Short mmCIF file of C-alpha atoms and ligand atoms in Angstrom, two decimals:
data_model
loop_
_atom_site.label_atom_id
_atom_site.label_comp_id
_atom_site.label_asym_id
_atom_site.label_seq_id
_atom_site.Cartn_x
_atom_site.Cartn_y
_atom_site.Cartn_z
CA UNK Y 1238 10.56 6.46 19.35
CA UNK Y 1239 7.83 7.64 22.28
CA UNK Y 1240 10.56 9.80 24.17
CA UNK Y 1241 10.50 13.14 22.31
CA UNK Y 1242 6.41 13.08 21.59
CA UNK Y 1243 5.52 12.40 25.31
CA UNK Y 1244 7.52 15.95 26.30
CA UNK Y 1245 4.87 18.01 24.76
CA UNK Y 1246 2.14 16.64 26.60
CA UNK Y 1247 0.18 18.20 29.85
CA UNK Y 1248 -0.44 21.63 28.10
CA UNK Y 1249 -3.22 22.33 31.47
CA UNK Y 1250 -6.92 21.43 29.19
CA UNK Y 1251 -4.94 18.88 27.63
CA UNK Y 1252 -7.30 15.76 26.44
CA UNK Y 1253 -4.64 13.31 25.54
CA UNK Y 1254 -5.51 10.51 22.97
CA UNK Y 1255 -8.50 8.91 24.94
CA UNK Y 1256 -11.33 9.62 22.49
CA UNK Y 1257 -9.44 6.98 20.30
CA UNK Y 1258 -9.54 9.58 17.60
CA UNK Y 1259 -7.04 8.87 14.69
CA UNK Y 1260 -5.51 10.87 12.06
CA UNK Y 1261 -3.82 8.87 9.05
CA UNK Y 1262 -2.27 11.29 5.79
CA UNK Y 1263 -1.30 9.26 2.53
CA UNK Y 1264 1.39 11.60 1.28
CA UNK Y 1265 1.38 10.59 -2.19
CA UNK Y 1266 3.68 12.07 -5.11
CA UNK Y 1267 0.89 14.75 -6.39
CA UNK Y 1268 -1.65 15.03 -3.68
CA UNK Y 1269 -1.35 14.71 -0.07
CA UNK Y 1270 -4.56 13.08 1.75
CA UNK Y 1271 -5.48 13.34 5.48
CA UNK Y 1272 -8.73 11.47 6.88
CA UNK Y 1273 -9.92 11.79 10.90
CA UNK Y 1274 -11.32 8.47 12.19
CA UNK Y 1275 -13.20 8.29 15.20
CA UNK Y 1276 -12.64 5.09 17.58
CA UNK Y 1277 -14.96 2.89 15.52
CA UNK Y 1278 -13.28 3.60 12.35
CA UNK Y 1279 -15.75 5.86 11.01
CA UNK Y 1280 -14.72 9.13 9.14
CA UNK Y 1281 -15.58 12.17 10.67
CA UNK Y 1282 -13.42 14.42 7.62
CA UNK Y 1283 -10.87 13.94 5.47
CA UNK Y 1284 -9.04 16.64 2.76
CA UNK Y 1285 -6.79 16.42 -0.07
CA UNK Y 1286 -4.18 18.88 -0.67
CA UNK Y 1287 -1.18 19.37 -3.63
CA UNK Y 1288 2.41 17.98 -2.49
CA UNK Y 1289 4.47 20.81 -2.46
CA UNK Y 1290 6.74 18.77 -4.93
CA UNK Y 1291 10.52 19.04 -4.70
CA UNK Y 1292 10.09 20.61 -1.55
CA UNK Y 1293 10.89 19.12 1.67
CA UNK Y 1294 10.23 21.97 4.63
CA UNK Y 1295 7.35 22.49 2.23
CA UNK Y 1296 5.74 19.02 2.79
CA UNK Y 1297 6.82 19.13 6.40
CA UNK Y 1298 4.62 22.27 6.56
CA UNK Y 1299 1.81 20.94 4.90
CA UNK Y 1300 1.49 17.61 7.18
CA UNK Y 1301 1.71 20.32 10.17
CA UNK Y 1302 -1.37 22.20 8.76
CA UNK Y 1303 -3.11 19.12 7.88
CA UNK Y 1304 -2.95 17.63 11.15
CA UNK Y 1305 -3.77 20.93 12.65
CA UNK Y 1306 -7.11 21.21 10.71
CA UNK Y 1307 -8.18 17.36 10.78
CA UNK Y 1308 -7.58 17.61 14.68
CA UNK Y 1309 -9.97 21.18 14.98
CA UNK Y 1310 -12.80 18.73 13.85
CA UNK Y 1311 -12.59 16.53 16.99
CA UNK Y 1312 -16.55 16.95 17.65
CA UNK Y 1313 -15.16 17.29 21.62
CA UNK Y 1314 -11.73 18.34 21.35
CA UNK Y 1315 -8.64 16.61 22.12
CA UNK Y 1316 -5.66 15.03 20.46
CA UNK Y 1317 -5.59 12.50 17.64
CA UNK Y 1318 -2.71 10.09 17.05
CA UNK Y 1319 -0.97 10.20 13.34
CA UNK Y 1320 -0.31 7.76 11.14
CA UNK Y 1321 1.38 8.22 8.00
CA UNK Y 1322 2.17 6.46 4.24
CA UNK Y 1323 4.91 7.64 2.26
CA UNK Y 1324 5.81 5.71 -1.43
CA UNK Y 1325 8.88 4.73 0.09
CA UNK Y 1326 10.24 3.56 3.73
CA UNK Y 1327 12.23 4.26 6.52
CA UNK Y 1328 15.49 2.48 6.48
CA UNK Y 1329 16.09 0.36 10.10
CA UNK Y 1330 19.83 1.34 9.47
CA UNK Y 1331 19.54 5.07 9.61
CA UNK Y 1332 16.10 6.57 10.33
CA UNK Y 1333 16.13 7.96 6.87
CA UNK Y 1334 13.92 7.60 4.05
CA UNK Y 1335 14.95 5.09 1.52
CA UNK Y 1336 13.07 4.05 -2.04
CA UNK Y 1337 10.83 6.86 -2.24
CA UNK Y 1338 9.73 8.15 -5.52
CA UNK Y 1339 8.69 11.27 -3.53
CA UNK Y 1340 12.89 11.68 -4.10
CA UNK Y 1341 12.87 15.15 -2.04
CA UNK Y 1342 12.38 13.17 1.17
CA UNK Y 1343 15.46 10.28 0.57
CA UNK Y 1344 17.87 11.14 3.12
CA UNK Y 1345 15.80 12.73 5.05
CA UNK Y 1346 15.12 12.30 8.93
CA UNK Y 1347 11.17 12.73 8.00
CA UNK Y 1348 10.26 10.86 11.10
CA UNK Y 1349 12.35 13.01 13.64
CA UNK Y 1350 11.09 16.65 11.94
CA UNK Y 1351 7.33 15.56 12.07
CA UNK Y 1352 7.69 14.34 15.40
CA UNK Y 1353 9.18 17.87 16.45
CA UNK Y 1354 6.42 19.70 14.39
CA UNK Y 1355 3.57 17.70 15.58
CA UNK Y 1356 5.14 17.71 19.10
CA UNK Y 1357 3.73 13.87 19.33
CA UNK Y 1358 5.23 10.45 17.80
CA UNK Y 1359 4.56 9.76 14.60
CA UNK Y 1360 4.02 6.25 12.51
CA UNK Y 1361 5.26 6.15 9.16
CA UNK Y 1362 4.94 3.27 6.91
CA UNK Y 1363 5.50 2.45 3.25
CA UNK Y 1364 2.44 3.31 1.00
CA UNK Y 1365 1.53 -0.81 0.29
CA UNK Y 1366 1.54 -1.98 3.88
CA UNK Y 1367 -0.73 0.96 4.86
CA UNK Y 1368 -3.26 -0.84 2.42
CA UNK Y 1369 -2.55 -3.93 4.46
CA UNK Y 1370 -2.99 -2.67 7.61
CA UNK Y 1371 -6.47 -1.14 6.39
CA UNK Y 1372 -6.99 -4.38 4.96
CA UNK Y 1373 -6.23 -6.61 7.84
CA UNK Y 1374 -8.02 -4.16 10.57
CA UNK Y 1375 -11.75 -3.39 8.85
CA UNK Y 1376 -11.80 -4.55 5.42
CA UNK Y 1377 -11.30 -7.37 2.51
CA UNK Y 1378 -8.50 -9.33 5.19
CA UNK Y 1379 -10.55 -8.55 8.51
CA UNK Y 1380 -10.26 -11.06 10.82
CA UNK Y 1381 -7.57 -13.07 8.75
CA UNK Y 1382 -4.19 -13.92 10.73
CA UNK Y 1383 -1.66 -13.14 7.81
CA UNK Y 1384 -2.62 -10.41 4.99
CA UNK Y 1385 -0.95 -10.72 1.60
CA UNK Y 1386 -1.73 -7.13 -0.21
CA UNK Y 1387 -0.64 -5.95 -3.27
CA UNK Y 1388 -1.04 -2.38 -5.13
CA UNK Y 1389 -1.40 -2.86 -8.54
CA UNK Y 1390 -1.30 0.57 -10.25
CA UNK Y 1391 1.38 2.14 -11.76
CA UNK Y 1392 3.65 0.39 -10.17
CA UNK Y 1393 3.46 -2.72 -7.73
CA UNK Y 1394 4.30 -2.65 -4.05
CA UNK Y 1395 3.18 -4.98 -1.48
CA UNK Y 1396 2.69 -5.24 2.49
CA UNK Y 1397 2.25 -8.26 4.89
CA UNK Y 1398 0.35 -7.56 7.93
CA UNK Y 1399 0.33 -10.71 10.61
CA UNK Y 1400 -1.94 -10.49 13.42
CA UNK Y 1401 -2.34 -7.00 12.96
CA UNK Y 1402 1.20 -5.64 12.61
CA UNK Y 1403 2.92 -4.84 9.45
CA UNK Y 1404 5.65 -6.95 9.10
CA UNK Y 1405 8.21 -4.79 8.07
CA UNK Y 1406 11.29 -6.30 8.02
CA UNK Y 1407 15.28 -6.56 9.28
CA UNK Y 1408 16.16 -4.39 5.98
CA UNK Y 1409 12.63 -2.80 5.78
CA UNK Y 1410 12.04 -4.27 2.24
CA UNK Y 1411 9.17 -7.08 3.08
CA UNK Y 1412 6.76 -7.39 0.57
CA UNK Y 1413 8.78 -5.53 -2.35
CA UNK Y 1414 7.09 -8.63 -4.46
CA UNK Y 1415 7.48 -6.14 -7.52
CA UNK Y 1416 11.40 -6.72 -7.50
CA UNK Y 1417 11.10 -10.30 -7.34
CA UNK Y 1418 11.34 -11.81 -10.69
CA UNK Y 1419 8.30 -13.26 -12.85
CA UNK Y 1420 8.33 -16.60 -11.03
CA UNK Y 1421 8.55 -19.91 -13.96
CA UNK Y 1422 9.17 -17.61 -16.77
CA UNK Y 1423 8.40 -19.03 -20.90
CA UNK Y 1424 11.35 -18.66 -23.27
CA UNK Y 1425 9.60 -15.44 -23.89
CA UNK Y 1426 9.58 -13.84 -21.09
CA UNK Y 1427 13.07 -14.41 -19.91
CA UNK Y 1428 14.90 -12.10 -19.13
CA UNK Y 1429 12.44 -9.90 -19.65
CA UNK Y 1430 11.98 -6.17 -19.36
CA UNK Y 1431 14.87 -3.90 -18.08
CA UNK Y 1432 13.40 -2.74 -14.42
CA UNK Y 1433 14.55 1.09 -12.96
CA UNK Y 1434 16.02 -1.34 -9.79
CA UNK Y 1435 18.73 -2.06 -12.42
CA UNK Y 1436 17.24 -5.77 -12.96
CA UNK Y 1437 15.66 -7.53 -15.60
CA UNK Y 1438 12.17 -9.16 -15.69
CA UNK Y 1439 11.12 -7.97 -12.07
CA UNK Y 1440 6.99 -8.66 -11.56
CA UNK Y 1441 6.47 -5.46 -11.58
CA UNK Y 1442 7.24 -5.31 -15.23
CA UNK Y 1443 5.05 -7.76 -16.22
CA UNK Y 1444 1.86 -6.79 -14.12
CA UNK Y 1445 1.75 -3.47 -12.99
CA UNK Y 1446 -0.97 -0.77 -15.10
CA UNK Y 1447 2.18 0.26 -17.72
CA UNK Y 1448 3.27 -3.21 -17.85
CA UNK Y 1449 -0.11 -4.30 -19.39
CA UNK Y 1450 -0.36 -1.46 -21.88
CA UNK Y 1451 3.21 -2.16 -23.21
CA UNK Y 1452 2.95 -5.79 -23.08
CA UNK Y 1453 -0.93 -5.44 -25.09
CA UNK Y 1454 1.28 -2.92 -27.61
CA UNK Y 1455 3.83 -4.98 -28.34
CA UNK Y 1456 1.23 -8.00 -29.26
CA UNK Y 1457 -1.56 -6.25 -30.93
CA UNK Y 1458 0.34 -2.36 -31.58
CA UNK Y 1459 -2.83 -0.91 -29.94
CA UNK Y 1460 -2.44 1.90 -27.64
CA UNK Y 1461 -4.88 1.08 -24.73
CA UNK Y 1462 -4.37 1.48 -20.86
CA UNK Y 1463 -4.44 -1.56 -18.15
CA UNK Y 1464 -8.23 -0.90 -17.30
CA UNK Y 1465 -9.18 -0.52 -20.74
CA UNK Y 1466 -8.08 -3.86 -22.21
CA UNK Y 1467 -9.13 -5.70 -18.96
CA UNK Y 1468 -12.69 -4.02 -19.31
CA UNK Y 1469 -12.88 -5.45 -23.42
CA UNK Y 1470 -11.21 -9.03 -22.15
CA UNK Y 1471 -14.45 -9.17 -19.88
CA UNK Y 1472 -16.99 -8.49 -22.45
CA UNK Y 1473 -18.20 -11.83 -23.74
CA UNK Y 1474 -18.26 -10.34 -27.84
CA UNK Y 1475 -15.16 -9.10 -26.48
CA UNK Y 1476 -11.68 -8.59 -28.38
CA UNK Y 1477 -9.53 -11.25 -29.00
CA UNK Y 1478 -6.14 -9.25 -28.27
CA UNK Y 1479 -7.34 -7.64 -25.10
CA UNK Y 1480 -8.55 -11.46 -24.03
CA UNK Y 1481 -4.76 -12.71 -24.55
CA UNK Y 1482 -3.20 -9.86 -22.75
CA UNK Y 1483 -5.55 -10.49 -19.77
CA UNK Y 1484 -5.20 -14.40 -20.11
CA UNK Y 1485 -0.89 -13.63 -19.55
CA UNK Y 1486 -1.71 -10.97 -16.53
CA UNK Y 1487 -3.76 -13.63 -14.96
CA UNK Y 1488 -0.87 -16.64 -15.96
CA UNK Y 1489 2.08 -14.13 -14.85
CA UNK Y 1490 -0.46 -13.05 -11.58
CA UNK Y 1491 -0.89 -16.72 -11.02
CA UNK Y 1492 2.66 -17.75 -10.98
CA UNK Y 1493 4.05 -14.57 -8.92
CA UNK Y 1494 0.98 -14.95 -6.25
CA UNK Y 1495 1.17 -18.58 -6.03
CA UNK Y 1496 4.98 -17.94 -5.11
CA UNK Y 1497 4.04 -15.73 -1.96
CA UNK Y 1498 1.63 -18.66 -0.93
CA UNK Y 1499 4.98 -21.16 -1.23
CA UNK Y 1500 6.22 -18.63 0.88
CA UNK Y 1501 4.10 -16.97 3.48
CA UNK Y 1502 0.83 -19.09 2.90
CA UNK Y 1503 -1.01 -15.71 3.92
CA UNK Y 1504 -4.71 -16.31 4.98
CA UNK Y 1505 -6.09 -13.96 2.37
CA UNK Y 1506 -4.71 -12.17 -0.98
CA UNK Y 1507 -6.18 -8.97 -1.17
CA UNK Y 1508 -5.50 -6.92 -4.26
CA UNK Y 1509 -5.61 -2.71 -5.06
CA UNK Y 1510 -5.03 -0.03 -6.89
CA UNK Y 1511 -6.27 0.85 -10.68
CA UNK Y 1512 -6.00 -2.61 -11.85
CA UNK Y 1513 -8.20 -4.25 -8.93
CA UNK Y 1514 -11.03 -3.60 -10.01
CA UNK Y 1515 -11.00 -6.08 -12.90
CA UNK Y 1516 -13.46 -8.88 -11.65
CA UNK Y 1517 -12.10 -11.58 -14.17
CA UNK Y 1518 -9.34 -11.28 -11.36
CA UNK Y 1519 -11.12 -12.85 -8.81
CA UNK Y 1520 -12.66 -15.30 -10.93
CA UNK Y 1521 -9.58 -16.73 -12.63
CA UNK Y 1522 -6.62 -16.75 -10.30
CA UNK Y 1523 -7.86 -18.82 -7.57
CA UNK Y 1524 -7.67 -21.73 -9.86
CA UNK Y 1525 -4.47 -20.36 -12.38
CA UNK Y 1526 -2.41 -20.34 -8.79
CA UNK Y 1527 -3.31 -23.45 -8.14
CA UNK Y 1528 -1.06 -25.61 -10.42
CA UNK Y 1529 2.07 -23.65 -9.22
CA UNK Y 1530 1.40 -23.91 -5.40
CA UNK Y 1531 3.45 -26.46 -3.61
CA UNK Y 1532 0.11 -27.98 -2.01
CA UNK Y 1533 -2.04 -30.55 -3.39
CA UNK Y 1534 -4.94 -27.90 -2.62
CA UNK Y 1535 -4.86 -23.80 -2.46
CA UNK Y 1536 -7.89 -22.14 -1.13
CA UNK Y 1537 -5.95 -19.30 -0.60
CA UNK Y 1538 -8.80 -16.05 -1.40
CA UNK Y 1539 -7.90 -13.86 -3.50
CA UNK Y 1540 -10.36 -10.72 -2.97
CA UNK Y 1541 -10.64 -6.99 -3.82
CA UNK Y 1542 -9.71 -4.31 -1.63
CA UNK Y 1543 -13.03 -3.15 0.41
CA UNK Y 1544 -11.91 0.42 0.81
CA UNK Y 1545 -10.31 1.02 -2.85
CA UNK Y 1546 -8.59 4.17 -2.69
CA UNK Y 1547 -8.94 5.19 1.09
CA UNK Y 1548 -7.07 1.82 2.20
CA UNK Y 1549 -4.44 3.99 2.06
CA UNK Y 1550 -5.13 7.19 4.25
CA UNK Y 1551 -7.29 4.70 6.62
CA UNK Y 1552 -3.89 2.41 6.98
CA UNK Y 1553 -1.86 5.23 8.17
CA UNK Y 1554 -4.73 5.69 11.01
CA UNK Y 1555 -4.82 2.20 11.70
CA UNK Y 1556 -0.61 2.44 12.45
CA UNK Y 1557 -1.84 3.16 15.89
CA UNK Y 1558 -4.08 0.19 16.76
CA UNK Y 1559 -6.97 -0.20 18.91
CA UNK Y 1560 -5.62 -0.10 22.37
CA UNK Y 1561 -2.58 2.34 21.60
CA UNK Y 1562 -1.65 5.78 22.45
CA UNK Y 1563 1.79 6.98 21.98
CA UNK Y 1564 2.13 7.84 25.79
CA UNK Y 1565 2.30 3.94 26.15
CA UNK Y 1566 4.13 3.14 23.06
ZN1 LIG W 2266 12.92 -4.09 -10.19
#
C-alpha cells in the first residue's frame, strides 16, 4: 500500500513525517471531522465540515482540503500522516468499499483516489474500530492487551484492537457484533425484529438507540428516545416502564457481551456512542454477564469511552502508531 505515497516525497524543504504529527478525519454520513495531533496525542486543531452527500469527487475534495488546512497548522511545518474512519470498510477482496451507509462511496476505490490526492498513503478503517484504536492507545482500554469496543448509537458496530492493531479480519467483518443474533433469546424475543441485513433478531435490534425507543413503545406506547428512558430508569422516584426497558437493555447487553467474552475474553469492554453515557451501564452489567459467561468468574470491565465523541477522529490518527511513518510502512 506504501508504493504510490512514497513517490511524492523529496519536494527540496520537504520535512517528512518526523514531528510525529498526525491527522485522523471521521467522515461520517452528515459531517466530516478532521483533528491534528501532535506526537503526544494532544490536539493542536480540529474542524468539522458538511459531507458533500451523494457525492463522491465531492467528498474526495473535501478530505483534500481538510488535510490541506489541518496540515498548515503544523506549529513548524512539515507533513502529517492520515488516518481515516468511514461507516463502512474496505473489502480485502477488492480494495473497494463495502457496508457503508455513506452508499456514494460502495464500489469505490476510496483508498487508491485519496492516496493520489494526498500524494501520501492513507489508513482507512471502519468507523467502530477507530473508537477501538483510540480506546486501546490513550483512553478507557489503555494499556489493556485485547479491546472489546462497541458504538452504541443509532446503530451498533464494534472493533477489536489486540496489542494495538485493529484486528480486522480475513473478510473484513470482525466485530460486526450488531449482526450477530440476541444471544439466549426468551420465547419473546425470538425471532425477533426484521434487521436491514435481511435477518431477524440481530443485536443490533435489540440494543442500539432506535431499538430502545421501539422496544419502550411497544411496552408502555410512550414515545421517548434511548437516553431519555435510561435517564428516568436511573432516577430512584423513577418510572416504572422506563426501569423495565432498561432492566431488558442491560439482560439483552448482558447476554450479547458475555458472548464476546466466551469468545475473545477481551481485557476490557469499553462502550460509546449516545447510549454510553448511561451509568446504570457500568453498574449493572458486570454482574448481569456474569451468569452467561462460560467461567466460574468474569471480571471482565466494562467501562465508558474516555474520549466520547472524538474516539473517533483521534482513532483514525492513531491508524498510524507511535513509531510509524508511511515511508517505512
Ligand atoms: Zn442484521
Amino acid at each position: 500500500m506504501a508504493a504510490t505515497g512514497s513517490q511524492s516525497a523529496g519536494t527540496g524543504t520537504e520535512e517528512g513525517y518526523g514531528s510525529g504529527h498526525r491527522i485522523g478525519i471521521d467522515l461520517g454520513g452528515t459531517k466530516t471531522e478532521g483533528i491534528l495531533l501532535d506526537r503526544q496525542g494532544n490536539q493542536l486543531a480540529r474542524h468539522r465540515v458538511p459531507t458533500p452527500k451523494g457525492d463522491y469527487d465531492g467528498t474526495v475534495a473535501t478530505i483534500r482540503d481538510l488535510v490541506a488546512r489541518l496540515e498548515g497548522e503544523i506549529p513548524a511545518g512539515g507533513r502529517a500522516t492520515v488516518g481515516l474512519g468511514i461507516p463502512g470498510a474496505i473489502s480485502p477482496a477488492s480494495g473497494l468499499v463495502k457496508n457503508a451507509n455513506s452508499t456514494w462511496l460502495i464500489g469505490r476505490d476510496f483508498k487508491r483516489d485519496l492516496t493520489r490526492v494526498l500524494a501520501r498513503p492513507v489508513r482507512i478503517e471502519n468507523d467502530a474500530n477507530c473508537l477501538a484504536v483510540s480506546e486501546a492507545t490513550d483512553g478507557a482500554g489503555a494499556g489493556c492487551g485485547v479491546v472489546f469496543a462497541a458504538i452504541l448509537g443509532t446503530g451498533c458496530g464494534a472493533g477489536i484492537v489486540v496489542h494495538g492493531r485493529v484486528l480486522g479480519g480475513r473478510n473484513a467483518i470482525a466485530g460486526e457484533w450488531g449482526h450477530n443474533p440476541l444471544p439466549w433469546p426468551a420465547d419473546d424475543e425470538r425471532p425477533g425484529p426484521a434487521c436491514y441485513c435481511g435477518k431477524y433478531g440481530c443485536l443490533e435490534n435489540f440494543v442500539a438507540g432506535p431499538a430502545v425507543a421501539a422496544d419502550h413503545f411497544a411496552a408502555t406506547g410512550e414515545t421517548l428516545d434511548a437516553a431519555t428512558i435510561l435517564a428516568r430508569a436511573a432516577d430512584p422516584s423513577g418510572d416504572a416502564g422506563c426501569k423495565a426497558t432498561a432492566d431488558r437493555l442491560v439482560g439483552r447487553l448482558a447476554r450479547g457481551l458475555a458472548a464476546v467474552a466466551n469468545l475473545l475474553d477481551p481485557d476490557v469492554i469499553v462502550l460509546g456512542g449516545g447510549l454510553s453515557n448511561a451509568e446504570l451501564l457500568y453498574e449493572r452489567l458486570p454482574a448481569a454477564m456474569q451468569p452467561w459467561a462460560f467461567s466460574d468468574r468474569l471480571d471482565t470491565p466494562v467501562r465508558r469511552a474516555r474520549h466520547g465523541d472524538s474516539s473517533g477522529v483521534r482513532g483514525a490518527a492513531w491508524l498510524w502508531r507511535p513509531g510509524e511513518m508511511p515511508d517505512a510502512a
